[in-house]
Each structure stands twice: as structure tokens, then as C-alpha cells.
Amino acid sequence: MGKELITKLLPLMEQAKWPQSPAATQQGRQTYLMGLDKVDEFKGNPKVLASALRIFLTGDSAPYAYAGAAYTLVTASREGDGRHDPDGLAAAMSWLEKAQELEPDVVDINMIEALIYTYDGRLDDARLVLEYLQGQDPRDYYLMKAEIAYWQQLGDMEQTIHWFNQAADTAVTVPQKLRLRGQLADFYMSAGRYDEALAVYKEAVQHDRNNYVFWHKISMIYWKQADYEEAARANQQALRLQDFPAGRKMEAALKKKMSGTGVLGRLFGNT
């Protein structure tokens, strides 16, 4: 995605009819928060970001709508390797500045500046913004998410985990909490802390048993731990919920690893 997606989004955003009211209204804020939640659902499907932009356009507040555009561009800028396209971040800053010209002191808007600095490698500037915003509203959910991004970029595992937990405690909706738990588990997994990742995925799946991605991640961890029987159980649960290539690949690997009789054989229909 990244640069390619930014190239597609920018012309659409320039042509859109944006709200005209210069005030940060309560209705505009509620619409903005709905749009941010939609952006956070993005996993590679551009239609999700297009849907988020449509939400931002329905608000009655130009600063919140412009900030929503900036947040969308920050998310769209992420490349497959985790880096962010510089042109996408520059475009995000341009939209953010339009919002800040109208409403210069709104935490929910200004947290985007910290995100842009973080992903642009300007960590000292990001820290200054974060410290300032913490002094205004230390319990802001999206500010806590910006802290997560900052500490991840800095490579500080314990601070990253701390802010994941703080944000999860502050989240007001179940989808927000589940996204954060899944992201924390992904973080543990990327660091090779498989027992902790497994515990968080298992906690998350208790609240969303139909989430095939969680079941697949559980299967992957059991595979890494050479617990092929549990890996197979989680894999079959994932595939019952959704037939997807990565799940079938895991199924094939498990069949090859443990084909024959016994419990695993019965799981795969070999007896």
C-alpha cells in the first residue's frame, strides 16, 4: 500500500465537498471519533478508508473533518515493511495544519501531529507534543495510542506494553478493546514472547469467538511451541469460521508434520 494508496486518495480528497463550519462542534467531534474508529479497522482494504472519509464528510465541523483526513493519510502511508511514505506524511501534515488553523488546541486533533513526527523519525518533536498534550488530557484514548506508536518506534518494550494496557483501560467500546488486545498480542509475538502473546489472544477470543484471525494466531503460536495437537485444534476452529489461504497452509503443514493416527489424525480425518 503506502505510496500507491496515497496517490489514489489525494485526488479524491481534493475533490470532496468538506464541511464549512470553522468550529469544533460536539456533533463534529462525535462524527470524527466514529471516523477514527473506522480508520482503525483498516487491514489493507482501501474501501475501509474510503468509508471513513465519507463519515468525516458528514460532520458539521471543518477542523474535525480535516483532522480526519490527516489521520486517514497517516494510516494509508504505512508500507508493507512498517515504514511510512514521506509524501503521505507530508500530505497528512498539510491537512492537519488546516484543522489546527481553525482549532489550534484540541487534543483529539493534535495527537495526529505526534503520530506524524513519530513515523517521520522526528522522535524528539513527537515527545514534546506528547508531553504537552498529556498536560491537557492524560486520559485521552487516542493520545494513549500515539504513546504506543512513539514507544514502539523507540524500541522500548516495557513502555509500549504499559501504554497498550493504559489505552485498553480507557477504551470505551468493545471493538476498541479487542483491537488493542490483538495488537498487544501481535507485539508480544513479534518480540518472541509467545507465552504472553498466547495469553492475550486467548483472552481476546473469549470476547470474540468468531474472530478467525485470533484463532489463526493461536495456531501459529502453538506451532512455534511444537504443540501440534493444540495448533491443529485452533487451526480447525479458524477454518470453520473462514476459509482463507494462510489457514489452509497451516493445515497442510500440520498434516505433513503429524499425519497418521491418534488425536491429531482424528482432527484431520485420517482415521
PDB file of C-alpha atoms in Angstrom:
ATOM      1  CA  MET A   1       0.000   0.000   0.000  1.00  0.00           C
ATOM      2  CA  GLY A   2       1.677   3.201   1.181  1.00  0.00           C
ATOM      3  CA  LYS A   3       2.624   5.434  -1.711  1.00  0.00           C
ATOM      4  CA  GLU A   4       0.260   3.725  -4.149  1.00  0.00           C
ATOM      5  CA  LEU A   5      -2.719   4.197  -1.862  1.00  0.00           C
ATOM      6  CA  ILE A   6      -1.804   7.808  -1.105  1.00  0.00           C
ATOM      7  CA  THR A   7      -1.666   8.530  -4.838  1.00  0.00           C
ATOM      8  CA  LYS A   8      -5.234   7.277  -5.188  1.00  0.00           C
ATOM      9  CA  LEU A   9      -6.620   9.007  -2.107  1.00  0.00           C
ATOM     10  CA  LEU A  10      -5.287  12.531  -2.545  1.00  0.00           C
ATOM     11  CA  PRO A  11      -7.234  13.439  -5.732  1.00  0.00           C
ATOM     12  CA  LEU A  12     -10.452  12.108  -4.192  1.00  0.00           C
ATOM     13  CA  MET A  13      -9.906  14.169  -1.076  1.00  0.00           C
ATOM     14  CA  GLU A  14      -9.213  17.332  -3.036  1.00  0.00           C
ATOM     15  CA  GLN A  15     -12.452  16.889  -4.996  1.00  0.00           C
ATOM     16  CA  ALA A  16     -14.621  16.133  -1.956  1.00  0.00           C
ATOM     17  CA  LYS A  17     -17.067  18.649  -0.504  1.00  0.00           C
ATOM     18  CA  TRP A  18     -15.814  19.266   3.026  1.00  0.00           C
ATOM     19  CA  PRO A  19     -17.822  20.787   5.911  1.00  0.00           C
ATOM     20  CA  GLN A  20     -17.639  24.575   6.088  1.00  0.00           C
ATOM     21  CA  SER A  21     -18.269  25.340   9.768  1.00  0.00           C
ATOM     22  CA  PRO A  22     -14.982  26.539  11.348  1.00  0.00           C
ATOM     23  CA  ALA A  23     -15.950  25.452  14.871  1.00  0.00           C
ATOM     24  CA  ALA A  24     -15.082  22.200  16.635  1.00  0.00           C
ATOM     25  CA  THR A  25     -18.679  21.273  17.476  1.00  0.00           C
ATOM     26  CA  GLN A  26     -19.775  18.379  19.682  1.00  0.00           C
ATOM     27  CA  GLN A  27     -21.583  16.747  16.766  1.00  0.00           C
ATOM     28  CA  GLY A  28     -18.464  17.168  14.661  1.00  0.00           C
ATOM     29  CA  ARG A  29     -16.401  15.505  17.386  1.00  0.00           C
ATOM     30  CA  GLN A  30     -18.739  12.522  17.615  1.00  0.00           C
ATOM     31  CA  THR A  31     -18.612  12.067  13.849  1.00  0.00           C
ATOM     32  CA  TYR A  32     -14.836  12.431  13.963  1.00  0.00           C
ATOM     33  CA  LEU A  33     -14.461   9.731  16.614  1.00  0.00           C
ATOM     34  CA  MET A  34     -16.669   7.401  14.564  1.00  0.00           C
ATOM     35  CA  GLY A  35     -14.436   8.025  11.571  1.00  0.00           C
ATOM     36  CA  LEU A  36     -11.253   7.373  13.560  1.00  0.00           C
ATOM     37  CA  ASP A  37     -12.698   4.050  14.687  1.00  0.00           C
ATOM     38  CA  LYS A  38     -13.410   3.154  11.071  1.00  0.00           C
ATOM     39  CA  VAL A  39      -9.840   4.044  10.035  1.00  0.00           C
ATOM     40  CA  ASP A  40      -8.553   1.800  12.820  1.00  0.00           C
ATOM     41  CA  GLU A  41     -10.387  -1.125  11.206  1.00  0.00           C
ATOM     42  CA  PHE A  42      -8.105  -0.827   8.158  1.00  0.00           C
ATOM     43  CA  LYS A  43      -6.183  -4.009   7.352  1.00  0.00           C
ATOM     44  CA  GLY A  44      -5.327  -3.357   3.721  1.00  0.00           C
ATOM     45  CA  ASN A  45      -8.732  -2.872   2.105  1.00  0.00           C
ATOM     46  CA  PRO A  46      -8.902   0.682   0.644  1.00  0.00           C
ATOM     47  CA  LYS A  47     -12.707   0.610   0.890  1.00  0.00           C
ATOM     48  CA  VAL A  48     -12.393   0.894   4.673  1.00  0.00           C
ATOM     49  CA  LEU A  49     -10.526   4.192   4.356  1.00  0.00           C
ATOM     50  CA  ALA A  50     -12.990   5.434   1.738  1.00  0.00           C
ATOM     51  CA  SER A  51     -15.810   4.636   4.157  1.00  0.00           C
ATOM     52  CA  ALA A  52     -14.007   6.539   6.915  1.00  0.00           C
ATOM     53  CA  LEU A  53     -13.620   9.588   4.690  1.00  0.00           C
ATOM     54  CA  ARG A  54     -17.341   9.533   3.933  1.00  0.00           C
ATOM     55  CA  ILE A  55     -18.009   9.574   7.677  1.00  0.00           C
ATOM     56  CA  PHE A  56     -15.732  12.593   8.174  1.00  0.00           C
ATOM     57  CA  LEU A  57     -17.540  14.426   5.375  1.00  0.00           C
ATOM     58  CA  THR A  58     -20.900  14.040   7.131  1.00  0.00           C
ATOM     59  CA  GLY A  59     -19.810  16.024  10.190  1.00  0.00           C
ATOM     60  CA  ASP A  60     -20.647  19.688  10.653  1.00  0.00           C
ATOM     61  CA  SER A  61     -17.117  20.700  11.660  1.00  0.00           C
ATOM     62  CA  ALA A  62     -14.342  21.570   9.228  1.00  0.00           C
ATOM     63  CA  PRO A  63     -11.463  21.204  11.737  1.00  0.00           C
ATOM     64  CA  TYR A  64     -12.563  17.725  12.775  1.00  0.00           C
ATOM     65  CA  ALA A  65     -13.125  16.703   9.159  1.00  0.00           C
ATOM     66  CA  TYR A  66      -9.677  17.967   8.102  1.00  0.00           C
ATOM     67  CA  ALA A  67      -8.111  16.157  11.051  1.00  0.00           C
ATOM     68  CA  GLY A  68      -9.928  13.002   9.983  1.00  0.00           C
ATOM     69  CA  ALA A  69      -8.390  13.368   6.544  1.00  0.00           C
ATOM     70  CA  ALA A  70      -4.955  13.694   8.149  1.00  0.00           C
ATOM     71  CA  TYR A  71      -5.464  10.588  10.292  1.00  0.00           C
ATOM     72  CA  THR A  72      -6.590   8.644   7.234  1.00  0.00           C
ATOM     73  CA  LEU A  73      -3.468   9.667   5.325  1.00  0.00           C
ATOM     74  CA  VAL A  74      -1.181   8.676   8.207  1.00  0.00           C
ATOM     75  CA  THR A  75      -2.734   5.206   8.199  1.00  0.00           C
ATOM     76  CA  ALA A  76      -2.678   4.929   4.410  1.00  0.00           C
ATOM     77  CA  SER A  77       1.009   5.916   4.350  1.00  0.00           C
ATOM     78  CA  ARG A  78       2.121   2.717   6.067  1.00  0.00           C
ATOM     79  CA  GLU A  79       4.116   0.483   3.729  1.00  0.00           C
ATOM     80  CA  GLY A  80       4.294  -3.293   3.935  1.00  0.00           C
ATOM     81  CA  ASP A  81       7.616  -3.142   5.786  1.00  0.00           C
ATOM     82  CA  GLY A  82       6.182  -0.907   8.520  1.00  0.00           C
ATOM     83  CA  ARG A  83       7.753   2.319   7.308  1.00  0.00           C
ATOM     84  CA  HIS A  84       5.621   5.282   6.242  1.00  0.00           C
ATOM     85  CA  ASP A  85       5.699   7.024   2.880  1.00  0.00           C
ATOM     86  CA  PRO A  86       7.208  10.516   3.406  1.00  0.00           C
ATOM     87  CA  ASP A  87       4.905  12.110   0.832  1.00  0.00           C
ATOM     88  CA  GLY A  88       1.900  10.612   2.587  1.00  0.00           C
ATOM     89  CA  LEU A  89       3.044  12.006   5.922  1.00  0.00           C
ATOM     90  CA  ALA A  90       3.648  15.416   4.349  1.00  0.00           C
ATOM     91  CA  ALA A  91       0.124  15.387   2.924  1.00  0.00           C
ATOM     92  CA  ALA A  92      -1.234  14.370   6.330  1.00  0.00           C
ATOM     93  CA  MET A  93       0.563  17.317   7.925  1.00  0.00           C
ATOM     94  CA  SER A  94      -0.946  19.703   5.361  1.00  0.00           C
ATOM     95  CA  TRP A  95      -4.466  18.555   6.214  1.00  0.00           C
ATOM     96  CA  LEU A  96      -3.703  18.658   9.926  1.00  0.00           C
ATOM     97  CA  GLU A  97      -2.450  22.234   9.666  1.00  0.00           C
ATOM     98  CA  LYS A  98      -5.759  23.206   8.031  1.00  0.00           C
ATOM     99  CA  ALA A  99      -7.522  21.789  11.079  1.00  0.00           C
ATOM    100  CA  GLN A 100      -5.146  23.475  13.528  1.00  0.00           C
ATOM    101  CA  GLU A 101      -5.593  26.865  11.864  1.00  0.00           C
ATOM    102  CA  LEU A 102      -9.270  26.676  12.837  1.00  0.00           C
ATOM    103  CA  GLU A 103      -8.923  24.896  16.200  1.00  0.00           C
ATOM    104  CA  PRO A 104      -5.330  25.016  17.476  1.00  0.00           C
ATOM    105  CA  ASP A 105      -5.810  23.461  20.916  1.00  0.00           C
ATOM    106  CA  VAL A 106      -7.864  20.244  20.645  1.00  0.00           C
ATOM    107  CA  VAL A 107      -6.124  17.123  21.993  1.00  0.00           C
ATOM    108  CA  ASP A 108      -8.082  14.745  19.750  1.00  0.00           C
ATOM    109  CA  ILE A 109      -6.759  16.687  16.759  1.00  0.00           C
ATOM    110  CA  ASN A 110      -3.236  17.496  17.901  1.00  0.00           C
ATOM    111  CA  MET A 111      -2.382  13.893  18.754  1.00  0.00           C
ATOM    112  CA  ILE A 112      -2.053  13.392  14.981  1.00  0.00           C
ATOM    113  CA  GLU A 113       0.928  15.758  14.970  1.00  0.00           C
ATOM    114  CA  ALA A 114       2.709  13.439  17.412  1.00  0.00           C
ATOM    115  CA  LEU A 115       1.915  10.467  15.169  1.00  0.00           C
ATOM    116  CA  ILE A 116       3.303  12.201  12.094  1.00  0.00           C
ATOM    117  CA  TYR A 117       6.526  13.167  13.878  1.00  0.00           C
ATOM    118  CA  THR A 118       6.874   9.638  15.245  1.00  0.00           C
ATOM    119  CA  TYR A 119       6.510   7.934  11.879  1.00  0.00           C
ATOM    120  CA  ASP A 120       8.738  10.546  10.237  1.00  0.00           C
ATOM    121  CA  GLY A 121      11.551   9.738  12.681  1.00  0.00           C
ATOM    122  CA  ARG A 122      11.310  13.091  14.484  1.00  0.00           C
ATOM    123  CA  LEU A 123      11.072  11.468  17.893  1.00  0.00           C
ATOM    124  CA  ASP A 124      12.243  14.478  19.910  1.00  0.00           C
ATOM    125  CA  ASP A 125       9.499  16.611  18.366  1.00  0.00           C
ATOM    126  CA  ALA A 126       6.963  13.838  18.941  1.00  0.00           C
ATOM    127  CA  ARG A 127       7.935  13.663  22.615  1.00  0.00           C
ATOM    128  CA  LEU A 128       7.490  17.414  23.060  1.00  0.00           C
ATOM    129  CA  VAL A 129       3.994  17.266  21.570  1.00  0.00           C
ATOM    130  CA  LEU A 130       3.048  14.233  23.642  1.00  0.00           C
ATOM    131  CA  GLU A 131       4.241  15.845  26.874  1.00  0.00           C
ATOM    132  CA  TYR A 132       2.256  18.989  26.107  1.00  0.00           C
ATOM    133  CA  LEU A 133      -0.910  17.030  25.322  1.00  0.00           C
ATOM    134  CA  GLN A 134      -0.504  14.846  28.408  1.00  0.00           C
ATOM    135  CA  GLY A 135      -0.695  18.042  30.429  1.00  0.00           C
ATOM    136  CA  GLN A 136      -4.043  18.832  28.818  1.00  0.00           C
ATOM    137  CA  ASP A 137      -5.840  15.475  28.879  1.00  0.00           C
ATOM    138  CA  PRO A 138      -3.814  12.479  30.106  1.00  0.00           C
ATOM    139  CA  ARG A 139      -6.840  10.144  29.784  1.00  0.00           C
ATOM    140  CA  ASP A 140      -7.454  10.714  26.083  1.00  0.00           C
ATOM    141  CA  TYR A 141      -7.720   7.339  24.303  1.00  0.00           C
ATOM    142  CA  TYR A 142      -6.143   8.438  21.021  1.00  0.00           C
ATOM    143  CA  LEU A 143      -3.353  10.234  22.837  1.00  0.00           C
ATOM    144  CA  MET A 144      -2.542   6.927  24.525  1.00  0.00           C
ATOM    145  CA  LYS A 145      -2.476   5.258  21.118  1.00  0.00           C
ATOM    146  CA  ALA A 146       0.004   7.904  19.991  1.00  0.00           C
ATOM    147  CA  GLU A 147       2.135   6.996  23.018  1.00  0.00           C
ATOM    148  CA  ILE A 148       2.062   3.351  21.909  1.00  0.00           C
ATOM    149  CA  ALA A 149       3.311   4.335  18.455  1.00  0.00           C
ATOM    150  CA  TYR A 150       6.060   6.507  19.944  1.00  0.00           C
ATOM    151  CA  TRP A 151       7.425   3.860  22.311  1.00  0.00           C
ATOM    152  CA  GLN A 152       7.215   1.168  19.653  1.00  0.00           C
ATOM    153  CA  GLN A 153       9.238   3.360  17.323  1.00  0.00           C
ATOM    154  CA  LEU A 154      11.743   3.955  20.114  1.00  0.00           C
ATOM    155  CA  GLY A 155      12.025   0.216  20.750  1.00  0.00           C
ATOM    156  CA  ASP A 156      11.065   0.401  24.422  1.00  0.00           C
ATOM    157  CA  MET A 157       9.125  -2.802  25.044  1.00  0.00           C
ATOM    158  CA  GLU A 158       8.012  -2.171  28.614  1.00  0.00           C
ATOM    159  CA  GLN A 159       6.732   1.345  27.917  1.00  0.00           C
ATOM    160  CA  THR A 160       4.923   0.053  24.825  1.00  0.00           C
ATOM    161  CA  ILE A 161       3.196  -2.640  26.883  1.00  0.00           C
ATOM    162  CA  HIS A 162       2.348  -0.071  29.579  1.00  0.00           C
ATOM    163  CA  TRP A 163       0.599   2.200  27.087  1.00  0.00           C
ATOM    164  CA  PHE A 164      -1.215  -0.695  25.434  1.00  0.00           C
ATOM    165  CA  ASN A 165      -2.696  -1.545  28.824  1.00  0.00           C
ATOM    166  CA  GLN A 166      -3.487   2.100  29.616  1.00  0.00           C
ATOM    167  CA  ALA A 167      -5.279   2.525  26.299  1.00  0.00           C
ATOM    168  CA  ALA A 168      -7.213  -0.722  26.765  1.00  0.00           C
ATOM    169  CA  ASP A 169      -8.397   0.501  30.174  1.00  0.00           C
ATOM    170  CA  THR A 170      -9.505   3.805  28.648  1.00  0.00           C
ATOM    171  CA  ALA A 171     -11.190   2.395  25.522  1.00  0.00           C
ATOM    172  CA  VAL A 172     -14.948   2.881  25.630  1.00  0.00           C
ATOM    173  CA  THR A 173     -16.105   0.260  23.110  1.00  0.00           C
ATOM    174  CA  VAL A 174     -15.580  -3.495  22.871  1.00  0.00           C
ATOM    175  CA  PRO A 175     -14.147  -3.261  19.317  1.00  0.00           C
ATOM    176  CA  GLN A 176     -11.545  -0.760  20.538  1.00  0.00           C
ATOM    177  CA  LYS A 177     -10.550  -3.029  23.407  1.00  0.00           C
ATOM    178  CA  LEU A 178     -10.347  -6.081  21.134  1.00  0.00           C
ATOM    179  CA  ARG A 179      -8.226  -4.263  18.549  1.00  0.00           C
ATOM    180  CA  LEU A 180      -5.809  -3.199  21.257  1.00  0.00           C
ATOM    181  CA  ARG A 181      -5.606  -6.691  22.751  1.00  0.00           C
ATOM    182  CA  GLY A 182      -4.939  -8.121  19.311  1.00  0.00           C
ATOM    183  CA  GLN A 183      -2.260  -5.513  18.637  1.00  0.00           C
ATOM    184  CA  LEU A 184      -0.640  -6.169  22.013  1.00  0.00           C
ATOM    185  CA  ALA A 185      -0.602  -9.892  21.289  1.00  0.00           C
ATOM    186  CA  ASP A 186       0.923  -9.184  17.860  1.00  0.00           C
ATOM    187  CA  PHE A 187       3.564  -7.076  19.581  1.00  0.00           C
ATOM    188  CA  TYR A 188       4.408  -9.859  22.025  1.00  0.00           C
ATOM    189  CA  MET A 189       4.546 -12.321  19.153  1.00  0.00           C
ATOM    190  CA  SER A 190       6.893 -10.145  17.093  1.00  0.00           C
ATOM    191  CA  ALA A 191       9.191  -9.962  20.131  1.00  0.00           C
ATOM    192  CA  GLY A 192       9.198 -13.741  20.534  1.00  0.00           C
ATOM    193  CA  ARG A 193       7.275 -13.581  23.822  1.00  0.00           C
ATOM    194  CA  TYR A 194       4.947 -16.388  22.782  1.00  0.00           C
ATOM    195  CA  ASP A 195       3.504 -17.327  26.172  1.00  0.00           C
ATOM    196  CA  GLU A 196       2.379 -13.747  26.766  1.00  0.00           C
ATOM    197  CA  ALA A 197       1.053 -13.436  23.226  1.00  0.00           C
ATOM    198  CA  LEU A 198      -0.905 -16.661  23.630  1.00  0.00           C
ATOM    199  CA  ALA A 199      -2.431 -15.494  26.907  1.00  0.00           C
ATOM    200  CA  VAL A 200      -3.624 -12.232  25.341  1.00  0.00           C
ATOM    201  CA  TYR A 201      -5.025 -13.944  22.218  1.00  0.00           C
ATOM    202  CA  LYS A 202      -6.893 -16.425  24.418  1.00  0.00           C
ATOM    203  CA  GLU A 203      -8.318 -13.569  26.469  1.00  0.00           C
ATOM    204  CA  ALA A 204      -9.389 -11.754  23.306  1.00  0.00           C
ATOM    205  CA  VAL A 205     -11.014 -14.799  21.748  1.00  0.00           C
ATOM    206  CA  GLN A 206     -13.196 -15.252  24.827  1.00  0.00           C
ATOM    207  CA  HIS A 207     -14.837 -11.947  23.889  1.00  0.00           C
ATOM    208  CA  ASP A 208     -14.900 -12.598  20.140  1.00  0.00           C
ATOM    209  CA  ARG A 209     -15.085 -16.328  19.498  1.00  0.00           C
ATOM    210  CA  ASN A 210     -15.883 -15.805  15.811  1.00  0.00           C
ATOM    211  CA  ASN A 211     -12.633 -13.958  15.110  1.00  0.00           C
ATOM    212  CA  TYR A 212     -10.818 -16.373  12.822  1.00  0.00           C
ATOM    213  CA  VAL A 213      -7.668 -14.227  12.857  1.00  0.00           C
ATOM    214  CA  PHE A 214      -7.280 -14.692  16.605  1.00  0.00           C
ATOM    215  CA  TRP A 215      -7.693 -18.459  16.233  1.00  0.00           C
ATOM    216  CA  HIS A 216      -5.125 -18.496  13.432  1.00  0.00           C
ATOM    217  CA  LYS A 217      -2.622 -16.570  15.548  1.00  0.00           C
ATOM    218  CA  ILE A 218      -3.194 -19.025  18.408  1.00  0.00           C
ATOM    219  CA  SER A 219      -2.496 -21.856  15.984  1.00  0.00           C
ATOM    220  CA  MET A 220       0.711 -20.162  14.836  1.00  0.00           C
ATOM    221  CA  ILE A 221       1.993 -19.830  18.396  1.00  0.00           C
ATOM    222  CA  TYR A 222       1.266 -23.452  19.227  1.00  0.00           C
ATOM    223  CA  TRP A 223       3.109 -24.397  16.025  1.00  0.00           C
ATOM    224  CA  LYS A 224       6.145 -22.414  17.136  1.00  0.00           C
ATOM    225  CA  GLN A 225       5.954 -24.140  20.511  1.00  0.00           C
ATOM    226  CA  ALA A 226       5.733 -27.558  18.795  1.00  0.00           C
ATOM    227  CA  ASP A 227       2.342 -28.227  20.395  1.00  0.00           C
ATOM    228  CA  TYR A 228       0.876 -29.562  17.169  1.00  0.00           C
ATOM    229  CA  GLU A 229      -2.281 -31.003  18.706  1.00  0.00           C
ATOM    230  CA  GLU A 230      -3.377 -27.620  20.084  1.00  0.00           C
ATOM    231  CA  ALA A 231      -2.209 -25.935  16.880  1.00  0.00           C
ATOM    232  CA  ALA A 232      -4.477 -28.254  14.910  1.00  0.00           C
ATOM    233  CA  ARG A 233      -7.469 -27.549  17.132  1.00  0.00           C
ATOM    234  CA  ALA A 234      -7.039 -23.791  16.767  1.00  0.00           C
ATOM    235  CA  ASN A 235      -6.421 -24.151  13.032  1.00  0.00           C
ATOM    236  CA  GLN A 236      -9.608 -26.135  12.505  1.00  0.00           C
ATOM    237  CA  GLN A 237     -11.585 -23.581  14.503  1.00  0.00           C
ATOM    238  CA  ALA A 238     -10.173 -20.786  12.328  1.00  0.00           C
ATOM    239  CA  LEU A 239     -11.084 -22.652   9.146  1.00  0.00           C
ATOM    240  CA  ARG A 240     -14.596 -23.387  10.389  1.00  0.00           C
ATOM    241  CA  LEU A 241     -15.072 -19.660  10.704  1.00  0.00           C
ATOM    242  CA  GLN A 242     -13.307 -18.618   7.492  1.00  0.00           C
ATOM    243  CA  ASP A 243     -11.691 -20.481   4.598  1.00  0.00           C
ATOM    244  CA  PHE A 244      -8.504 -18.486   3.979  1.00  0.00           C
ATOM    245  CA  PRO A 245      -5.107 -19.252   2.362  1.00  0.00           C
ATOM    246  CA  ALA A 246      -2.927 -18.868   5.464  1.00  0.00           C
ATOM    247  CA  GLY A 247      -5.216 -21.205   7.392  1.00  0.00           C
ATOM    248  CA  ARG A 248      -5.081 -23.832   4.648  1.00  0.00           C
ATOM    249  CA  LYS A 249      -1.303 -23.507   4.522  1.00  0.00           C
ATOM    250  CA  MET A 250      -1.117 -24.145   8.268  1.00  0.00           C
ATOM    251  CA  GLU A 251      -3.485 -27.087   7.897  1.00  0.00           C
ATOM    252  CA  ALA A 252      -1.256 -28.623   5.228  1.00  0.00           C
ATOM    253  CA  ALA A 253       1.868 -28.097   7.340  1.00  0.00           C
ATOM    254  CA  LEU A 254       0.215 -29.747  10.329  1.00  0.00           C
ATOM    255  CA  LYS A 255      -0.952 -32.691   8.247  1.00  0.00           C
ATOM    256  CA  LYS A 256       2.572 -33.181   6.968  1.00  0.00           C
ATOM    257  CA  LYS A 257       4.066 -32.851  10.430  1.00  0.00           C
ATOM    258  CA  MET A 258       1.690 -35.147  12.297  1.00  0.00           C
ATOM    259  CA  SER A 259      -0.210 -37.286   9.803  1.00  0.00           C
ATOM    260  CA  GLY A 260      -1.360 -40.718  10.944  1.00  0.00           C
ATOM    261  CA  THR A 261      -3.448 -41.934  13.844  1.00  0.00           C
ATOM    262  CA  GLY A 262      -4.078 -40.562  17.291  1.00  0.00           C
ATOM    263  CA  VAL A 263      -5.884 -37.389  18.258  1.00  0.00           C
ATOM    264  CA  LEU A 264      -4.235 -35.280  15.575  1.00  0.00           C
ATOM    265  CA  GLY A 265      -5.081 -37.825  12.933  1.00  0.00           C
ATOM    266  CA  ARG A 266      -8.722 -37.725  14.015  1.00  0.00           C
ATOM    267  CA  LEU A 267      -8.701 -33.935  13.872  1.00  0.00           C
ATOM    268  CA  PHE A 268      -7.691 -34.134  10.238  1.00  0.00           C
ATOM    269  CA  GLY A 269      -9.935 -37.063   9.402  1.00  0.00           C
ATOM    270  CA  ASN A 270      -7.147 -39.583   8.905  1.00  0.00           C
ATOM    271  CA  THR A 271      -8.848 -42.370  10.846  1.00  0.00           C
TER     272      THR A 271
END
